[in-house]
């Protein structure tokens, strides 16, 4: 059972809503709301030996003079001297006159705060105080807050929650499965007590490691259970490669790279096996993932089944459709396209052909998961840029077949160290090499003083018939403000800088048809300069586009910058990526320097881990995984690997699946379904 946060003493209706803002609705959620840092109150410092400007300290002394000053109407300043024989400090509070009645000259008082040097004496502003000597009270938790809540509110609520947990131990997340591993040495309640109110930081670290392991163990157990469920299904056992696939490969106007060959050999082995394939193919933009997917679809068609490819945007779906028509030209394979803009009459004919099996490969957007889309016999589902879809969308497409093979594709490389977490239940194939002849995109980081020279270079390229992108800077977390900035830059470029060139603007608030018209015009070459906001997906294959200017590059992350760079250099011409930066922190300069010197998306993804935290990982929630409370995917990689091994061993034993499901429900709540459905 669990208790609502409102059942804690001192939390009324107003505070209850404030706790909701922090995502805290129950006592269990409160126990899992761990401190972001701790204040060291383990030792009392001597006042005269504490340097000003240092970290907050705990002091204890005798109260001397108490004085209340009213410098002007509406303001009161309470001043009090505290001394301990080594020195004295002045404690100061603004507009808190009620505190005066809490203190008496001669009493012993403990105070915690930061000592500053002001007006020729030590001063501590708005300290926390407690009557009497407080020696060795340990480390006080500091929590993330919201307006209207204070540290004391959280601390008191957590103390109450720990008392409730002591009486009702089943509300504490975790179970015996993880605790048999040897990583759990504390009692569950003891571990939570030590996370919130540790006596020492060594104790806190032991508690954190234990709780992190148990959390990762449960997560990996869910992923492995999902994989085992898939393995129990009877899959489509494909025959060895036949004449259709062999003809498809012979027709290709290029030789496959070693990475493409290796990825398809993995897929081939999966599809010829007994259980449904669950494989992710990851590789940089332009590494040739689409051809690998087409080969897999040719194989399923050759075995008498249909295939589907779902893309996140209509632009990408149309791009795939046109490429597949070229790849399958001359072969007995009919490819169809389904998006939200297909006219009703055309859609009816398409769906009828799909039900009869005369369309063997259907490409589309999320329109593929609509109820009226019925396949004759769906054998392979391919999801492109799968992180762009929610868990239920991906599952809905698979459910249109009888345990079909599943292939995921992503151009956002995930570091090797994270695949166990994000794709713990998938087999992963990575394409590291690029097609031969592909030129490296020359990347330059420049300051705003180079803007005029950049525009001159862009004019030179466009005079030669080439095309350019300009991505507008992120102004703030507001699409409206970003759009206003983009519109202003677009007007400046088309009216004064490039008035003799055809310019276009795309942004996230444009209607679908309007956006499609601009993108189509750019793809045809009717528009030479495309200005885009940061929210727009510019993933159209335009081989003639050779320059990407990212304005305000310091505001973008590494993964985002690398994805943008991948939109140019898709033809035989030399391409350029210019990152216009206004400076920034040392971290920002490091990020941009890596962009200049590193062109491998996998290496950049690894570097990105040095600058980020697991909660900021791109697409993490979209994988259906719950938020982690104690564990940190980046710093706990070795713990994650151990948790996976222990979870795998545990599943080999005589375990009850229902027991596991109950444990996952207790740990993750409703989010645990993401571990079992993907």
PDB file of C-alpha atoms in Angstrom, residues 194-451:
ATOM      1  CA  UNK A 194      21.015   7.503   5.041  1.00  0.00           C
ATOM      2  CA  UNK A 195      20.175   9.054   1.676  1.00  0.00           C
ATOM      3  CA  UNK A 196      18.150  11.837   3.279  1.00  0.00           C
ATOM      4  CA  UNK A 197      19.907  12.363   6.620  1.00  0.00           C
ATOM      5  CA  UNK A 198      23.357  10.753   6.485  1.00  0.00           C
ATOM      6  CA  UNK A 199      25.723  10.901   9.425  1.00  0.00           C
ATOM      7  CA  UNK A 200      28.669  10.917   7.000  1.00  0.00           C
ATOM      8  CA  UNK A 201      29.103  11.185   3.238  1.00  0.00           C
ATOM      9  CA  UNK A 202      30.640   7.692   3.241  1.00  0.00           C
ATOM     10  CA  UNK A 203      27.361   6.397   4.642  1.00  0.00           C
ATOM     11  CA  UNK A 204      25.432   8.346   2.014  1.00  0.00           C
ATOM     12  CA  UNK A 205      27.557   6.874  -0.789  1.00  0.00           C
ATOM     13  CA  UNK A 206      26.972   3.320   0.455  1.00  0.00           C
ATOM     14  CA  UNK A 207      23.240   3.985   0.569  1.00  0.00           C
ATOM     15  CA  UNK A 208      23.220   5.581  -2.869  1.00  0.00           C
ATOM     16  CA  UNK A 209      25.093   2.686  -4.442  1.00  0.00           C
ATOM     17  CA  UNK A 210      22.716   0.184  -2.903  1.00  0.00           C
ATOM     18  CA  UNK A 211      19.574   2.045  -3.975  1.00  0.00           C
ATOM     19  CA  UNK A 212      21.029   2.743  -7.424  1.00  0.00           C
ATOM     20  CA  UNK A 213      21.856  -0.938  -7.911  1.00  0.00           C
ATOM     21  CA  UNK A 214      18.382  -2.035  -6.805  1.00  0.00           C
ATOM     22  CA  UNK A 215      16.812   0.512  -9.173  1.00  0.00           C
ATOM     23  CA  UNK A 216      18.971  -0.582 -12.116  1.00  0.00           C
ATOM     24  CA  UNK A 217      18.400  -4.249 -11.246  1.00  0.00           C
ATOM     25  CA  UNK A 218      14.636  -3.763 -11.426  1.00  0.00           C
ATOM     26  CA  UNK A 219      14.892  -1.795 -14.666  1.00  0.00           C
ATOM     27  CA  UNK A 220      17.091  -4.451 -16.283  1.00  0.00           C
ATOM     28  CA  UNK A 221      14.810  -7.182 -14.986  1.00  0.00           C
ATOM     29  CA  UNK A 222      11.904  -5.513 -16.779  1.00  0.00           C
ATOM     30  CA  UNK A 223      13.882  -5.210 -20.016  1.00  0.00           C
ATOM     31  CA  UNK A 224      15.044  -8.831 -19.861  1.00  0.00           C
ATOM     32  CA  UNK A 225      11.541 -10.023 -19.036  1.00  0.00           C
ATOM     33  CA  UNK A 226      10.283  -8.168 -22.096  1.00  0.00           C
ATOM     34  CA  UNK A 227      12.982  -9.857 -24.166  1.00  0.00           C
ATOM     35  CA  UNK A 228      12.074 -13.258 -22.748  1.00  0.00           C
ATOM     36  CA  UNK A 229       8.413 -12.720 -23.579  1.00  0.00           C
ATOM     37  CA  UNK A 230       9.395 -11.912 -27.162  1.00  0.00           C
ATOM     38  CA  UNK A 231      11.550 -15.038 -27.253  1.00  0.00           C
ATOM     39  CA  UNK A 232       8.620 -17.222 -26.229  1.00  0.00           C
ATOM     40  CA  UNK A 233       6.681 -16.102 -29.292  1.00  0.00           C
ATOM     41  CA  UNK A 234       6.886 -18.098 -32.489  1.00  0.00           C
ATOM     42  CA  UNK A 235       8.505 -15.849 -35.056  1.00  0.00           C
ATOM     43  CA  UNK A 236       8.520 -15.886 -38.856  1.00  0.00           C
ATOM     44  CA  UNK A 237      11.387 -18.172 -39.829  1.00  0.00           C
ATOM     45  CA  UNK A 238      12.609 -16.863 -43.173  1.00  0.00           C
ATOM     46  CA  UNK A 239      14.327 -19.001 -45.784  1.00  0.00           C
ATOM     47  CA  UNK A 240      17.901 -18.281 -46.922  1.00  0.00           C
ATOM     48  CA  UNK A 241      18.320 -15.379 -49.344  1.00  0.00           C
ATOM     49  CA  UNK A 242      16.601 -16.053 -52.649  1.00  0.00           C
ATOM     50  CA  UNK A 243      16.507 -14.542 -56.169  1.00  0.00           C
ATOM     51  CA  UNK A 244      14.525 -11.375 -55.245  1.00  0.00           C
ATOM     52  CA  UNK A 245      17.023 -10.221 -52.612  1.00  0.00           C
ATOM     53  CA  UNK A 246      19.973 -11.266 -54.755  1.00  0.00           C
ATOM     54  CA  UNK A 247      18.566  -9.249 -57.699  1.00  0.00           C
ATOM     55  CA  UNK A 248      17.984  -6.268 -55.406  1.00  0.00           C
ATOM     56  CA  UNK A 249      21.610  -6.287 -54.245  1.00  0.00           C
ATOM     57  CA  UNK A 250      22.956  -6.716 -57.808  1.00  0.00           C
ATOM     58  CA  UNK A 251      20.894  -3.711 -58.966  1.00  0.00           C
ATOM     59  CA  UNK A 252      22.364  -1.352 -56.381  1.00  0.00           C
ATOM     60  CA  UNK A 253      24.378   1.392 -58.128  1.00  0.00           C
ATOM     61  CA  UNK A 254      27.058   1.210 -55.449  1.00  0.00           C
ATOM     62  CA  UNK A 255      28.919  -1.346 -53.390  1.00  0.00           C
ATOM     63  CA  UNK A 256      27.776  -1.897 -49.809  1.00  0.00           C
ATOM     64  CA  UNK A 257      30.142  -0.703 -47.104  1.00  0.00           C
ATOM     65  CA  UNK A 258      31.511  -3.202 -44.607  1.00  0.00           C
ATOM     66  CA  UNK A 259      29.263  -1.677 -41.943  1.00  0.00           C
ATOM     67  CA  UNK A 260      26.156  -2.145 -44.104  1.00  0.00           C
ATOM     68  CA  UNK A 261      27.158  -5.719 -44.926  1.00  0.00           C
ATOM     69  CA  UNK A 262      27.769  -6.599 -41.276  1.00  0.00           C
ATOM     70  CA  UNK A 263      24.476  -5.022 -40.183  1.00  0.00           C
ATOM     71  CA  UNK A 264      22.513  -6.964 -42.779  1.00  0.00           C
ATOM     72  CA  UNK A 265      24.238 -10.229 -41.859  1.00  0.00           C
ATOM     73  CA  UNK A 266      22.997  -9.632 -38.285  1.00  0.00           C
ATOM     74  CA  UNK A 267      19.474  -8.964 -39.594  1.00  0.00           C
ATOM     75  CA  UNK A 268      19.601 -11.986 -41.897  1.00  0.00           C
ATOM     76  CA  UNK A 269      20.544 -14.291 -39.011  1.00  0.00           C
ATOM     77  CA  UNK A 270      17.712 -12.860 -36.876  1.00  0.00           C
ATOM     78  CA  UNK A 271      15.080 -13.255 -39.591  1.00  0.00           C
ATOM     79  CA  UNK A 272      16.114 -16.841 -40.299  1.00  0.00           C
ATOM     80  CA  UNK A 273      15.829 -17.673 -36.594  1.00  0.00           C
ATOM     81  CA  UNK A 274      12.937 -19.050 -34.562  1.00  0.00           C
ATOM     82  CA  UNK A 275      12.019 -15.918 -32.568  1.00  0.00           C
ATOM     83  CA  UNK A 276      10.944 -12.450 -33.734  1.00  0.00           C
ATOM     84  CA  UNK A 277      13.845 -10.098 -34.493  1.00  0.00           C
ATOM     85  CA  UNK A 278      14.289  -7.159 -32.137  1.00  0.00           C
ATOM     86  CA  UNK A 279      17.221  -5.201 -33.578  1.00  0.00           C
ATOM     87  CA  UNK A 280      18.406  -1.608 -33.630  1.00  0.00           C
ATOM     88  CA  UNK A 281      20.589  -0.325 -36.474  1.00  0.00           C
ATOM     89  CA  UNK A 282      22.337   2.904 -35.556  1.00  0.00           C
ATOM     90  CA  UNK A 283      24.634   5.000 -37.671  1.00  0.00           C
ATOM     91  CA  UNK A 284      25.446   8.540 -38.673  1.00  0.00           C
ATOM     92  CA  UNK A 285      23.330  10.520 -41.112  1.00  0.00           C
ATOM     93  CA  UNK A 286      24.288   9.281 -44.573  1.00  0.00           C
ATOM     94  CA  UNK A 287      25.785   5.967 -43.422  1.00  0.00           C
ATOM     95  CA  UNK A 288      23.312   3.958 -45.508  1.00  0.00           C
ATOM     96  CA  UNK A 289      20.817   2.645 -42.947  1.00  0.00           C
ATOM     97  CA  UNK A 290      17.920   3.006 -45.389  1.00  0.00           C
ATOM     98  CA  UNK A 291      19.462   0.574 -47.873  1.00  0.00           C
ATOM     99  CA  UNK A 292      19.957  -1.967 -45.075  1.00  0.00           C
ATOM    100  CA  UNK A 293      16.281  -1.588 -44.149  1.00  0.00           C
ATOM    101  CA  UNK A 294      15.275  -2.013 -47.810  1.00  0.00           C
ATOM    102  CA  UNK A 295      17.259  -5.270 -47.964  1.00  0.00           C
ATOM    103  CA  UNK A 296      15.433  -6.533 -44.868  1.00  0.00           C
ATOM    104  CA  UNK A 297      12.084  -5.582 -46.418  1.00  0.00           C
ATOM    105  CA  UNK A 298      13.047  -7.351 -49.679  1.00  0.00           C
ATOM    106  CA  UNK A 299      13.798 -10.484 -47.649  1.00  0.00           C
ATOM    107  CA  UNK A 300      10.424 -10.472 -45.882  1.00  0.00           C
ATOM    108  CA  UNK A 301       8.577  -9.894 -49.177  1.00  0.00           C
ATOM    109  CA  UNK A 302      10.506 -12.777 -50.740  1.00  0.00           C
ATOM    110  CA  UNK A 303       9.172 -14.992 -47.966  1.00  0.00           C
ATOM    111  CA  UNK A 304       5.570 -14.082 -48.746  1.00  0.00           C
ATOM    112  CA  UNK A 305       4.924 -11.401 -46.125  1.00  0.00           C
ATOM    113  CA  UNK A 306       4.409  -7.643 -46.112  1.00  0.00           C
ATOM    114  CA  UNK A 307       6.632  -4.975 -44.607  1.00  0.00           C
ATOM    115  CA  UNK A 308       5.986  -1.517 -43.159  1.00  0.00           C
ATOM    116  CA  UNK A 309       8.282   1.453 -42.585  1.00  0.00           C
ATOM    117  CA  UNK A 310       7.110   4.237 -40.253  1.00  0.00           C
ATOM    118  CA  UNK A 311       8.843   7.648 -40.382  1.00  0.00           C
ATOM    119  CA  UNK A 312       8.279  10.519 -37.924  1.00  0.00           C
ATOM    120  CA  UNK A 313       7.423  13.209 -40.496  1.00  0.00           C
ATOM    121  CA  UNK A 314       5.639  13.356 -43.809  1.00  0.00           C
ATOM    122  CA  UNK A 315       8.732  14.829 -45.444  1.00  0.00           C
ATOM    123  CA  UNK A 316      10.848  11.840 -44.421  1.00  0.00           C
ATOM    124  CA  UNK A 317       8.107   9.363 -45.353  1.00  0.00           C
ATOM    125  CA  UNK A 318       7.881  10.818 -48.880  1.00  0.00           C
ATOM    126  CA  UNK A 319      11.673  10.790 -49.147  1.00  0.00           C
ATOM    127  CA  UNK A 320      11.791   7.089 -48.196  1.00  0.00           C
ATOM    128  CA  UNK A 321       8.951   6.284 -50.593  1.00  0.00           C
ATOM    129  CA  UNK A 322      10.694   7.879 -53.548  1.00  0.00           C
ATOM    130  CA  UNK A 323      13.999   6.190 -52.690  1.00  0.00           C
ATOM    131  CA  UNK A 324      12.319   2.785 -52.338  1.00  0.00           C
ATOM    132  CA  UNK A 325      10.607   3.197 -55.687  1.00  0.00           C
ATOM    133  CA  UNK A 326      14.040   3.740 -57.266  1.00  0.00           C
ATOM    134  CA  UNK A 327      15.610   0.839 -55.379  1.00  0.00           C
ATOM    135  CA  UNK A 328      12.832  -1.623 -56.289  1.00  0.00           C
ATOM    136  CA  UNK A 329      12.338  -0.389 -59.852  1.00  0.00           C
ATOM    137  CA  UNK A 330      12.117  -3.352 -62.215  1.00  0.00           C
ATOM    138  CA  UNK A 331      11.471  -5.831 -59.406  1.00  0.00           C
ATOM    139  CA  UNK A 332       8.084  -7.466 -58.636  1.00  0.00           C
ATOM    140  CA  UNK A 333       7.539  -5.388 -55.493  1.00  0.00           C
ATOM    141  CA  UNK A 334       4.781  -2.807 -55.088  1.00  0.00           C
ATOM    142  CA  UNK A 335       5.507   0.045 -52.671  1.00  0.00           C
ATOM    143  CA  UNK A 336       2.742   2.234 -51.227  1.00  0.00           C
ATOM    144  CA  UNK A 337       2.722   5.565 -49.355  1.00  0.00           C
ATOM    145  CA  UNK A 338       0.259   6.465 -46.605  1.00  0.00           C
ATOM    146  CA  UNK A 339       0.256   9.856 -44.883  1.00  0.00           C
ATOM    147  CA  UNK A 340      -2.413  12.097 -43.415  1.00  0.00           C
ATOM    148  CA  UNK A 341      -2.645  14.071 -46.676  1.00  0.00           C
ATOM    149  CA  UNK A 342      -3.598  11.192 -48.975  1.00  0.00           C
ATOM    150  CA  UNK A 343      -7.029  11.971 -50.581  1.00  0.00           C
ATOM    151  CA  UNK A 344      -9.894   9.770 -49.331  1.00  0.00           C
ATOM    152  CA  UNK A 345     -10.487   7.985 -52.659  1.00  0.00           C
ATOM    153  CA  UNK A 346      -6.801   7.217 -53.141  1.00  0.00           C
ATOM    154  CA  UNK A 347      -6.532   6.061 -49.528  1.00  0.00           C
ATOM    155  CA  UNK A 348      -9.471   3.665 -49.933  1.00  0.00           C
ATOM    156  CA  UNK A 349      -7.821   2.014 -52.931  1.00  0.00           C
ATOM    157  CA  UNK A 350      -4.496   1.833 -51.106  1.00  0.00           C
ATOM    158  CA  UNK A 351      -6.016   0.181 -48.025  1.00  0.00           C
ATOM    159  CA  UNK A 352      -7.920  -2.310 -50.183  1.00  0.00           C
ATOM    160  CA  UNK A 353      -4.697  -3.314 -51.960  1.00  0.00           C
ATOM    161  CA  UNK A 354      -2.980  -3.600 -48.578  1.00  0.00           C
ATOM    162  CA  UNK A 355      -5.673  -5.968 -47.242  1.00  0.00           C
ATOM    163  CA  UNK A 356      -5.408  -8.114 -50.374  1.00  0.00           C
ATOM    164  CA  UNK A 357      -1.634  -8.240 -50.181  1.00  0.00           C
ATOM    165  CA  UNK A 358      -0.958  -6.603 -53.542  1.00  0.00           C
ATOM    166  CA  UNK A 359       0.977  -3.838 -51.764  1.00  0.00           C
ATOM    167  CA  UNK A 360       3.967  -5.585 -50.234  1.00  0.00           C
ATOM    168  CA  UNK A 361       5.734  -2.587 -48.631  1.00  0.00           C
ATOM    169  CA  UNK A 362       3.841   0.298 -47.048  1.00  0.00           C
ATOM    170  CA  UNK A 363       5.703   3.459 -46.065  1.00  0.00           C
ATOM    171  CA  UNK A 364       4.105   6.201 -44.014  1.00  0.00           C
ATOM    172  CA  UNK A 365       3.843   8.334 -40.926  1.00  0.00           C
ATOM    173  CA  UNK A 366       1.941   7.519 -37.727  1.00  0.00           C
ATOM    174  CA  UNK A 367      -1.053   7.211 -40.103  1.00  0.00           C
ATOM    175  CA  UNK A 368       0.052   3.570 -40.367  1.00  0.00           C
ATOM    176  CA  UNK A 369      -1.303   2.822 -36.885  1.00  0.00           C
ATOM    177  CA  UNK A 370      -4.861   3.966 -37.654  1.00  0.00           C
ATOM    178  CA  UNK A 371      -7.539   1.300 -37.095  1.00  0.00           C
ATOM    179  CA  UNK A 372      -8.570   1.109 -40.741  1.00  0.00           C
ATOM    180  CA  UNK A 373      -5.040   0.143 -41.821  1.00  0.00           C
ATOM    181  CA  UNK A 374      -5.188  -3.665 -42.105  1.00  0.00           C
ATOM    182  CA  UNK A 375      -2.365  -5.762 -43.527  1.00  0.00           C
ATOM    183  CA  UNK A 376      -2.844  -9.059 -45.337  1.00  0.00           C
ATOM    184  CA  UNK A 377       0.122 -10.527 -43.432  1.00  0.00           C
ATOM    185  CA  UNK A 378       2.615  -8.144 -41.835  1.00  0.00           C
ATOM    186  CA  UNK A 379       6.008  -9.770 -41.268  1.00  0.00           C
ATOM    187  CA  UNK A 380       8.466  -6.885 -40.685  1.00  0.00           C
ATOM    188  CA  UNK A 381       8.075  -3.494 -39.033  1.00  0.00           C
ATOM    189  CA  UNK A 382      10.791  -0.861 -39.558  1.00  0.00           C
ATOM    190  CA  UNK A 383      10.704   2.295 -37.437  1.00  0.00           C
ATOM    191  CA  UNK A 384      12.910   5.165 -38.613  1.00  0.00           C
ATOM    192  CA  UNK A 385      14.225   7.621 -36.022  1.00  0.00           C
ATOM    193  CA  UNK A 386      12.395   5.506 -33.470  1.00  0.00           C
ATOM    194  CA  UNK A 387      13.052   7.917 -30.573  1.00  0.00           C
ATOM    195  CA  UNK A 388      10.578  10.307 -32.243  1.00  0.00           C
ATOM    196  CA  UNK A 389       7.704   7.899 -31.538  1.00  0.00           C
ATOM    197  CA  UNK A 390       6.108   7.063 -28.220  1.00  0.00           C
ATOM    198  CA  UNK A 391       6.053   3.568 -26.784  1.00  0.00           C
ATOM    199  CA  UNK A 392       2.377   2.987 -27.620  1.00  0.00           C
ATOM    200  CA  UNK A 393       2.783   4.145 -31.227  1.00  0.00           C
ATOM    201  CA  UNK A 394       5.555   1.649 -31.870  1.00  0.00           C
ATOM    202  CA  UNK A 395       3.613  -1.147 -30.171  1.00  0.00           C
ATOM    203  CA  UNK A 396       0.434  -0.336 -32.118  1.00  0.00           C
ATOM    204  CA  UNK A 397       2.177  -0.904 -35.462  1.00  0.00           C
ATOM    205  CA  UNK A 398       3.664  -4.239 -34.373  1.00  0.00           C
ATOM    206  CA  UNK A 399       0.233  -5.418 -33.250  1.00  0.00           C
ATOM    207  CA  UNK A 400      -0.962  -5.256 -36.854  1.00  0.00           C
ATOM    208  CA  UNK A 401       0.980  -8.464 -37.498  1.00  0.00           C
ATOM    209  CA  UNK A 402       1.439 -11.824 -35.755  1.00  0.00           C
ATOM    210  CA  UNK A 403       4.734 -11.402 -33.877  1.00  0.00           C
ATOM    211  CA  UNK A 404       6.435  -9.610 -36.811  1.00  0.00           C
ATOM    212  CA  UNK A 405      10.168  -9.012 -36.964  1.00  0.00           C
ATOM    213  CA  UNK A 406      11.043  -5.510 -35.720  1.00  0.00           C
ATOM    214  CA  UNK A 407      13.868  -3.278 -36.928  1.00  0.00           C
ATOM    215  CA  UNK A 408      14.578   0.126 -35.400  1.00  0.00           C
ATOM    216  CA  UNK A 409      16.791   2.740 -37.061  1.00  0.00           C
ATOM    217  CA  UNK A 410      18.342   5.825 -35.541  1.00  0.00           C
ATOM    218  CA  UNK A 411      20.783   8.467 -36.774  1.00  0.00           C
ATOM    219  CA  UNK A 412      21.398   9.609 -33.205  1.00  0.00           C
ATOM    220  CA  UNK A 413      24.258   7.344 -32.156  1.00  0.00           C
ATOM    221  CA  UNK A 414      24.033   6.058 -28.618  1.00  0.00           C
ATOM    222  CA  UNK A 415      27.395   5.489 -26.907  1.00  0.00           C
ATOM    223  CA  UNK A 416      28.330   1.880 -26.322  1.00  0.00           C
ATOM    224  CA  UNK A 417      28.166   2.508 -22.585  1.00  0.00           C
ATOM    225  CA  UNK A 418      24.449   3.388 -22.771  1.00  0.00           C
ATOM    226  CA  UNK A 419      23.083   0.684 -25.062  1.00  0.00           C
ATOM    227  CA  UNK A 420      22.487  -1.603 -22.059  1.00  0.00           C
ATOM    228  CA  UNK A 421      20.192   1.023 -20.581  1.00  0.00           C
ATOM    229  CA  UNK A 422      18.264   2.399 -23.528  1.00  0.00           C
ATOM    230  CA  UNK A 423      18.294  -0.782 -25.586  1.00  0.00           C
ATOM    231  CA  UNK A 424      18.827  -3.446 -22.952  1.00  0.00           C
ATOM    232  CA  UNK A 425      16.328  -5.757 -24.648  1.00  0.00           C
ATOM    233  CA  UNK A 426      17.496  -5.160 -28.235  1.00  0.00           C
ATOM    234  CA  UNK A 427      20.335  -6.486 -30.321  1.00  0.00           C
ATOM    235  CA  UNK A 428      22.333  -3.552 -31.673  1.00  0.00           C
ATOM    236  CA  UNK A 429      24.139  -3.208 -34.998  1.00  0.00           C
ATOM    237  CA  UNK A 430      26.236  -0.099 -35.590  1.00  0.00           C
ATOM    238  CA  UNK A 431      27.335   1.245 -38.964  1.00  0.00           C
ATOM    239  CA  UNK A 432      30.532   3.185 -38.347  1.00  0.00           C
ATOM    240  CA  UNK A 433      31.788   3.691 -41.910  1.00  0.00           C
ATOM    241  CA  UNK A 434      30.437   5.988 -44.629  1.00  0.00           C
ATOM    242  CA  UNK A 435      29.880   5.289 -48.336  1.00  0.00           C
ATOM    243  CA  UNK A 436      33.084   5.706 -50.394  1.00  0.00           C
ATOM    244  CA  UNK A 437      33.610   9.110 -51.973  1.00  0.00           C
ATOM    245  CA  UNK A 438      31.667  10.948 -49.271  1.00  0.00           C
ATOM    246  CA  UNK A 439      33.633  14.104 -48.424  1.00  0.00           C
ATOM    247  CA  UNK A 440      34.067  15.232 -44.815  1.00  0.00           C
ATOM    248  CA  UNK A 441      32.015  18.353 -44.091  1.00  0.00           C
ATOM    249  CA  UNK A 442      34.525  21.107 -43.290  1.00  0.00           C
ATOM    250  CA  UNK A 443      33.464  22.663 -40.002  1.00  0.00           C
ATOM    251  CA  UNK A 444      34.479  26.087 -38.716  1.00  0.00           C
ATOM    252  CA  UNK A 445      33.665  27.910 -35.475  1.00  0.00           C
ATOM    253  CA  UNK A 446      33.687  31.674 -35.997  1.00  0.00           C
ATOM    254  CA  UNK A 447      32.657  34.813 -34.141  1.00  0.00           C
ATOM    255  CA  UNK A 448      30.035  37.363 -35.098  1.00  0.00           C
ATOM    256  CA  UNK A 449      32.677  39.606 -36.693  1.00  0.00           C
ATOM    257  CA  UNK A 450      32.886  37.057 -39.534  1.00  0.00           C
ATOM    258  CA  UNK A 451      29.202  37.311 -40.434  1.00  0.00           C
TER     259      UNK A 451
END
